[in-house]
GROMACS .gro file of C-alpha atoms in nm:
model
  260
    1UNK     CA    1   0.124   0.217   3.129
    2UNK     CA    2   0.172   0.480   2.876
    3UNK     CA    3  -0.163   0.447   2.633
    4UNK     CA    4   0.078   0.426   2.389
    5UNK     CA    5  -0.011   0.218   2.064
    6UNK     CA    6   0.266  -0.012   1.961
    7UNK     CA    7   0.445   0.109   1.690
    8UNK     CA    8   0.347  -0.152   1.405
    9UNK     CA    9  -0.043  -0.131   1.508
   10UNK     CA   10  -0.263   0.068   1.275
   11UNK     CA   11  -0.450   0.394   1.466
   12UNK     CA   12  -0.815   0.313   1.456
   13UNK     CA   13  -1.004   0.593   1.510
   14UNK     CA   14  -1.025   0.727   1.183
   15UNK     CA   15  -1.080   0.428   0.994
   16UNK     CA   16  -1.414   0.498   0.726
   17UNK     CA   17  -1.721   0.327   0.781
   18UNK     CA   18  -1.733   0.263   0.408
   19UNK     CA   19  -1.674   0.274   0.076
   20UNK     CA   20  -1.805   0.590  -0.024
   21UNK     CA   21  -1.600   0.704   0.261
   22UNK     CA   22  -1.295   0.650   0.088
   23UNK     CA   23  -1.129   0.875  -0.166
   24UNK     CA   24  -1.061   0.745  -0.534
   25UNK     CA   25  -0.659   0.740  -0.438
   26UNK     CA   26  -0.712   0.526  -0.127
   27UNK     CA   27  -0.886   0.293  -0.313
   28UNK     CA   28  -0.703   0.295  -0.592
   29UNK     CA   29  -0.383   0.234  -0.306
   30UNK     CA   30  -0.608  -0.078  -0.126
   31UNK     CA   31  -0.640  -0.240  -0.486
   32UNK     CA   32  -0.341  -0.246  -0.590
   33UNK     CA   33  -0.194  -0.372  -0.253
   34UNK     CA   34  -0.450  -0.642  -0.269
   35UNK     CA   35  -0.350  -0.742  -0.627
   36UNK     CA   36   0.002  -0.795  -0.548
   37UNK     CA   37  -0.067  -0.994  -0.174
   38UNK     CA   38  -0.280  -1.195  -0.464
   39UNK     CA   39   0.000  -1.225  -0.685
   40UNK     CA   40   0.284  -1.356  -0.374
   41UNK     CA   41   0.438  -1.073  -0.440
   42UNK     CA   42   0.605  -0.827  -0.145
   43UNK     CA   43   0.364  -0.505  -0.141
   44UNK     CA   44   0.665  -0.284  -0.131
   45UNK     CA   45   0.617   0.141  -0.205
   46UNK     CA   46   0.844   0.083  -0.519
   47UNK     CA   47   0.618  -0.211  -0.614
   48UNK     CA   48   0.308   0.017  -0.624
   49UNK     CA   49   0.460   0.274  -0.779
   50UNK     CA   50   0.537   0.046  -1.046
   51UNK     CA   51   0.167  -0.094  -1.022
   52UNK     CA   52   0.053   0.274  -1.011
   53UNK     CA   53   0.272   0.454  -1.271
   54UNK     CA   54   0.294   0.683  -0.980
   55UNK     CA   55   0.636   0.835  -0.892
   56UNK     CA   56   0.813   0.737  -0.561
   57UNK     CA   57   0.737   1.059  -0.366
   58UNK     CA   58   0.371   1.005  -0.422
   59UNK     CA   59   0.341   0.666  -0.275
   60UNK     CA   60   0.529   0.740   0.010
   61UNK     CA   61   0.243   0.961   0.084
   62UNK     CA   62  -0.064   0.767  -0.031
   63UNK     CA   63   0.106   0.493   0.215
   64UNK     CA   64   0.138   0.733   0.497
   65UNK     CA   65  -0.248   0.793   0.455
   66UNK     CA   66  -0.376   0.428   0.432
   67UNK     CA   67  -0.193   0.378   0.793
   68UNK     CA   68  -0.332   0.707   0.918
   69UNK     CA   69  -0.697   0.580   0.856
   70UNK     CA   70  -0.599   0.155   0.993
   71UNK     CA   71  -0.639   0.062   0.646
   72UNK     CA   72  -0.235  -0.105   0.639
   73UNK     CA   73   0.055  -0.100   0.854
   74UNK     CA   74   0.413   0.000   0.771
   75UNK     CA   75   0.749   0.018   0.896
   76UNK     CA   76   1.034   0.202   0.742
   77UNK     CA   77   1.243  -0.080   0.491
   78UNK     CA   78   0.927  -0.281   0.534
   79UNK     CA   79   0.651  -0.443   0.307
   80UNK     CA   80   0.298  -0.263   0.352
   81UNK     CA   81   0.023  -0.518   0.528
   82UNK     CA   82  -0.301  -0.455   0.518
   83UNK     CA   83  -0.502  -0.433   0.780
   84UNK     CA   84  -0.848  -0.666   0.789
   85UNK     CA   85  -1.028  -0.333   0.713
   86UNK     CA   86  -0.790  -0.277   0.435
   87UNK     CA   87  -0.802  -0.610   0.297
   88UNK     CA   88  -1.199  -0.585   0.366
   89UNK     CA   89  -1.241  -0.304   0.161
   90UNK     CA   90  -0.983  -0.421  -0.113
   91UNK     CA   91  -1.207  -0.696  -0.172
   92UNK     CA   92  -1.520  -0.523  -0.187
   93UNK     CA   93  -1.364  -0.296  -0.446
   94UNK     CA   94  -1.285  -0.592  -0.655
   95UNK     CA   95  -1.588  -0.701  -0.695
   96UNK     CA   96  -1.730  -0.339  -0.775
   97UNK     CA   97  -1.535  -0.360  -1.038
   98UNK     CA   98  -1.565  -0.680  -1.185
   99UNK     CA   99  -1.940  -0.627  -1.156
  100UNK     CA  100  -1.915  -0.341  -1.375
  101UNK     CA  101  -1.672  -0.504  -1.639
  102UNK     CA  102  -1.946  -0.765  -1.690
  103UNK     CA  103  -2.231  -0.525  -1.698
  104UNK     CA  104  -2.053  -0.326  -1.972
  105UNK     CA  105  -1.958  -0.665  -2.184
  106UNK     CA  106  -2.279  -0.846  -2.114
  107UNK     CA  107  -2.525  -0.549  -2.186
  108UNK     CA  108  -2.366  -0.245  -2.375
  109UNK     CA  109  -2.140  -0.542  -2.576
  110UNK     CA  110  -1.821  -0.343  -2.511
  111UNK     CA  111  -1.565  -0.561  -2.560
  112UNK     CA  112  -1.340  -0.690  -2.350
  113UNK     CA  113  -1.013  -0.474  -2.373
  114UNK     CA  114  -1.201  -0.174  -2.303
  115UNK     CA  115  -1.407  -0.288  -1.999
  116UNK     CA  116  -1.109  -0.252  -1.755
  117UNK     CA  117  -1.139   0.136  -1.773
  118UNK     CA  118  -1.482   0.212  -1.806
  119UNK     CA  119  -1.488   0.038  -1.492
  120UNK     CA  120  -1.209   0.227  -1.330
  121UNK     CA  121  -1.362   0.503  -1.383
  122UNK     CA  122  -1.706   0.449  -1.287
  123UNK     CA  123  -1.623   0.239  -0.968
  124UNK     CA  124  -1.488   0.508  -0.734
  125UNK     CA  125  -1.809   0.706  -0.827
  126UNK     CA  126  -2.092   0.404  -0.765
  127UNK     CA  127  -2.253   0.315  -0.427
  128UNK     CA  128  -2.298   0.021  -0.288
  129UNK     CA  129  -2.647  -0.015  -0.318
  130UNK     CA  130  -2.613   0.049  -0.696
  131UNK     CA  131  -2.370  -0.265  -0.733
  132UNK     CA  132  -2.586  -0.447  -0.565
  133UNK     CA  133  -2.900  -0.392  -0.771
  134UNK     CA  134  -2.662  -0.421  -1.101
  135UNK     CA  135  -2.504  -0.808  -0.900
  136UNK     CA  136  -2.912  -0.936  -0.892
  137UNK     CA  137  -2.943  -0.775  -1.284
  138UNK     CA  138  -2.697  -0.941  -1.361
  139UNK     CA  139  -2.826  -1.235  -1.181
  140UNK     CA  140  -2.512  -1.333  -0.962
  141UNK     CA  141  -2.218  -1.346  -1.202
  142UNK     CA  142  -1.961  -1.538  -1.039
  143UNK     CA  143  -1.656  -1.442  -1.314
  144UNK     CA  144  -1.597  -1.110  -1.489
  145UNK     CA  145  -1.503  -1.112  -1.857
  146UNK     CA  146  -1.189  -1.198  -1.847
  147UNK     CA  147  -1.235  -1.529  -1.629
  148UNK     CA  148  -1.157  -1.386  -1.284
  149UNK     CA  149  -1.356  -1.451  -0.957
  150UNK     CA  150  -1.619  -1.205  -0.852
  151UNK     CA  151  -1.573  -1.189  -0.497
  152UNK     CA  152  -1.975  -1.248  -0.320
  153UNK     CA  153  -2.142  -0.964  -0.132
  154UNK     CA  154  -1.991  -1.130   0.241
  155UNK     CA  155  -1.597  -1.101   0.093
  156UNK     CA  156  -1.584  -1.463  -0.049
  157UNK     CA  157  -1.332  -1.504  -0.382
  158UNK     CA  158  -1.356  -1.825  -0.544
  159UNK     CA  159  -1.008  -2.073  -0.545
  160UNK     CA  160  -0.912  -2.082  -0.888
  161UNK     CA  161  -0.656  -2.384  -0.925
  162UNK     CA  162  -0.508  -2.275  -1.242
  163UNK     CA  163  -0.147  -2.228  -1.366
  164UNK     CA  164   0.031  -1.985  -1.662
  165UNK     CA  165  -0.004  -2.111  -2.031
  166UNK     CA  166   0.321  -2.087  -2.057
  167UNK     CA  167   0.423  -2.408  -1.785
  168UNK     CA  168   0.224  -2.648  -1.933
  169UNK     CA  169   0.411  -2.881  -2.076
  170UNK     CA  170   0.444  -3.046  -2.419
  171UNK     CA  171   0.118  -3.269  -2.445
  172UNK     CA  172  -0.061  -3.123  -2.186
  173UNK     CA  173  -0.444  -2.956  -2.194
  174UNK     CA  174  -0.665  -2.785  -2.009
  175UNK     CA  175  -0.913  -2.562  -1.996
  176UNK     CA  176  -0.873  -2.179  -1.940
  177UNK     CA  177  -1.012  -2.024  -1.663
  178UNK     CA  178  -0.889  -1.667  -1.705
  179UNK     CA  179  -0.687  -1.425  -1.881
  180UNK     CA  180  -0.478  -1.107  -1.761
  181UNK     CA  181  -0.630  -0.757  -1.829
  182UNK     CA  182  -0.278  -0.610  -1.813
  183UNK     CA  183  -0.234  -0.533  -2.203
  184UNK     CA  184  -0.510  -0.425  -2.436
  185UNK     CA  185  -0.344  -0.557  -2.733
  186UNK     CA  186  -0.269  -0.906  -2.592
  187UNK     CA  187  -0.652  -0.912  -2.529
  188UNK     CA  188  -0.769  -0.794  -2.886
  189UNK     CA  189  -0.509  -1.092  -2.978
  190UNK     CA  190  -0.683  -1.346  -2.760
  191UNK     CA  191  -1.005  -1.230  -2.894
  192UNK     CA  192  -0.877  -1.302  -3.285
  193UNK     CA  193  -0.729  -1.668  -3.203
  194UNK     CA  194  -1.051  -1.722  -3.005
  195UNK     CA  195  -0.881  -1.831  -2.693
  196UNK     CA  196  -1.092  -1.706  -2.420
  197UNK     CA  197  -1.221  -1.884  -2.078
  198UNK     CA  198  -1.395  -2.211  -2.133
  199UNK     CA  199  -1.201  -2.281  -2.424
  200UNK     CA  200  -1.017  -2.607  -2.400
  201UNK     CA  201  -0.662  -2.606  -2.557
  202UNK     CA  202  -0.333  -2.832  -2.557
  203UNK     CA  203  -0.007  -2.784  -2.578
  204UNK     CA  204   0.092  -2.906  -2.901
  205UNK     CA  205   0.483  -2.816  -2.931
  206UNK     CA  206   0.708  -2.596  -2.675
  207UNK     CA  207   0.974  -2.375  -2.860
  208UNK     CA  208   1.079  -2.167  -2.632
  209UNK     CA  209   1.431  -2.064  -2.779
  210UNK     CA  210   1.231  -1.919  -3.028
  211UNK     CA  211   0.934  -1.787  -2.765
  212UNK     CA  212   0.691  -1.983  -2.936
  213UNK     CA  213   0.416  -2.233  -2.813
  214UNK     CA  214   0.187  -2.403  -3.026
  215UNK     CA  215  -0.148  -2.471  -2.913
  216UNK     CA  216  -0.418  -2.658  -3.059
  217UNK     CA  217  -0.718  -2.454  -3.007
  218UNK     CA  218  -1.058  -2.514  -3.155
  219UNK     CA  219  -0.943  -2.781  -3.428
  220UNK     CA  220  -0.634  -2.558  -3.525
  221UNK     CA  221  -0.238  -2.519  -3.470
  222UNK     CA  222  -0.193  -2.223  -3.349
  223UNK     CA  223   0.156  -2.010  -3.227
  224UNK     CA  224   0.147  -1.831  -2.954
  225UNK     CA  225   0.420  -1.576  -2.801
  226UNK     CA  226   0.526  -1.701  -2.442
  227UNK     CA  227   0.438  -1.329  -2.339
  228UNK     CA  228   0.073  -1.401  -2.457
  229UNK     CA  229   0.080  -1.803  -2.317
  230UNK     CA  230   0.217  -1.619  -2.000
  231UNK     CA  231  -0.091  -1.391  -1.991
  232UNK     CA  232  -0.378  -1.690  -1.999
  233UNK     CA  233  -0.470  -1.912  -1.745
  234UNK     CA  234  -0.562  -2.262  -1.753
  235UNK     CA  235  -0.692  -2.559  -1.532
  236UNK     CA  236  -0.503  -2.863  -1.600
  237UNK     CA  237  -0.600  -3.230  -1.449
  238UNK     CA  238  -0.463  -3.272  -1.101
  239UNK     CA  239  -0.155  -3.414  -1.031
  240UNK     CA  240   0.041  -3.194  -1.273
  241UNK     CA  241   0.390  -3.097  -1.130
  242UNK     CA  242   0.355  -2.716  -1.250
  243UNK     CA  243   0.042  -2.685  -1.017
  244UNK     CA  244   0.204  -2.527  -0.785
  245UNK     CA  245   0.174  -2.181  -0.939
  246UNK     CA  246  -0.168  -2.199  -0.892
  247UNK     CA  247  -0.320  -1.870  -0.698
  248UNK     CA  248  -0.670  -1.784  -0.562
  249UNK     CA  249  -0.793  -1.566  -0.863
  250UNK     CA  250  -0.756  -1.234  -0.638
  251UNK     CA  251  -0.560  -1.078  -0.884
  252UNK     CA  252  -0.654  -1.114  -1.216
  253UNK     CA  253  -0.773  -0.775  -1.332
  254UNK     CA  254  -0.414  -0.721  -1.270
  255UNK     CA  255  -0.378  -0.355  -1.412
  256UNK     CA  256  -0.498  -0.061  -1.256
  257UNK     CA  257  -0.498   0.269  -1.397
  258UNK     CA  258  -0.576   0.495  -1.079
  259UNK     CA  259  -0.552   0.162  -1.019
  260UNK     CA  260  -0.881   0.022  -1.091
   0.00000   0.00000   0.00000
């Protein structure tokens, strides 16, 4: 018996003890890992370089340090895994920063295309304490502004059994649960049609040669780009065959800048 670790196990010993341990970049790296495991999609270094906006060269790197602290595993050709400290601490970032984006939108009325990076910004800089404090303020949201689950204090994310705008079909309604942060302007758009979480809409006509669906929202027809139906969220009645595409909510403030 060597001591040797086996090769696809995570060392341990220099995993952080917290948070504030971590450096901006590594949590930037754990968020963006744990939005694409949200998303069923293969946590790959060119995936997060896309996620990132960060060139090839530089993930490779940032990748090389999450395993050298236990925070993921990787093997050359294959998909990063976090490890259940990683994922651990991925979550708890999530809901820093969703706690933030509704601090800012409930009590400095920013609105809610600009939330995403105030929050980036002021997440990697806040302690845990201070969230917190701001989570009893705020008196336990349990979604941000933009629909998505605030994870609890012990790591719990609310199921969110929605599916894309965009795969309902003709006739069908629902309510939307959430919206994607990815794209400022689709957000100011939502804002104008009002079509925002809690808002119940149907799917009036489907043209999607033309990449248009018409909704009937708040007592009006209104068109919407499949880009922008793509980009909302809704909860339809059981039963419906596009369910499927449901996910947990993990996710949904998709975009990160550093990421955030």
């Amino acid at each position: 018996m060597t001591g040797d670790r086996p090769r696809d196990e995570a060392p341990r010993a220099t995993a952080p003890g917290g948070l504030g341990d971590l450096t901006p970049t590594v949590q930037a790296y754990l968020m963006a890992a744990h939005h694409l495991e949200a998303a069923g999609q293969s946590v790959t270094p060119g995936a997060l370089a896309d996620r990132l906006g960060a060139s090839p060269s530089s993930v490779t790197e940032g990748v090389r340090k999450l395993a050298a602290t236990g925070l993921a595993r990787h093997r050359p050709y294959a998909p990063v895994e976090l490890t259940d400290a990683g994922r651990s601490f991925a979550v708890a970032m999530v809901r820093r920063h969703r706690i933030l984006e509704t601090f800012l939108a409930r009590c400095l009325d920013y609105p809610w295309d600009e939330v995403h990076a105030e929050a980036d910004a002021l997440e990697h800089v806040v302690s845990d304490r201070f969230v917190d404090a701001l989570d009893g303020f705020l008196d336990h949201p349990r979604r941000d502004p933009h629909g998505d689950p605030i994870p609890t204090r012990d790591g719990h994310l609310d199921h969110l059994p929605d599916i894309p705008l965009d795969r309902v079909p003709e006739g069908g309604a629902g309510v939307v649960t959430r919206v994607s942060d990815r794209d400022n302007s689709v957000l100011r758009h939502l804002a104008e049609i009002g079509l925002r979480p809690d808002s119940p809409v149907e799917v009036v006509s489907r043209q999607i040669e033309l990449g248009i669906i018409t909704v009937a929202l708040h007592g009006r027809a209104i068109p919407v780009g499949t880009p922008v139906a793509a980009a909302v969220r809704v909860r339809v009645p059981s039963g419906d065959d596009s369910a499927d595409d449901a996910d947990d909510g993990a996710g949904g403030d998709v975009r990160t800048s550093s990421p955030g």
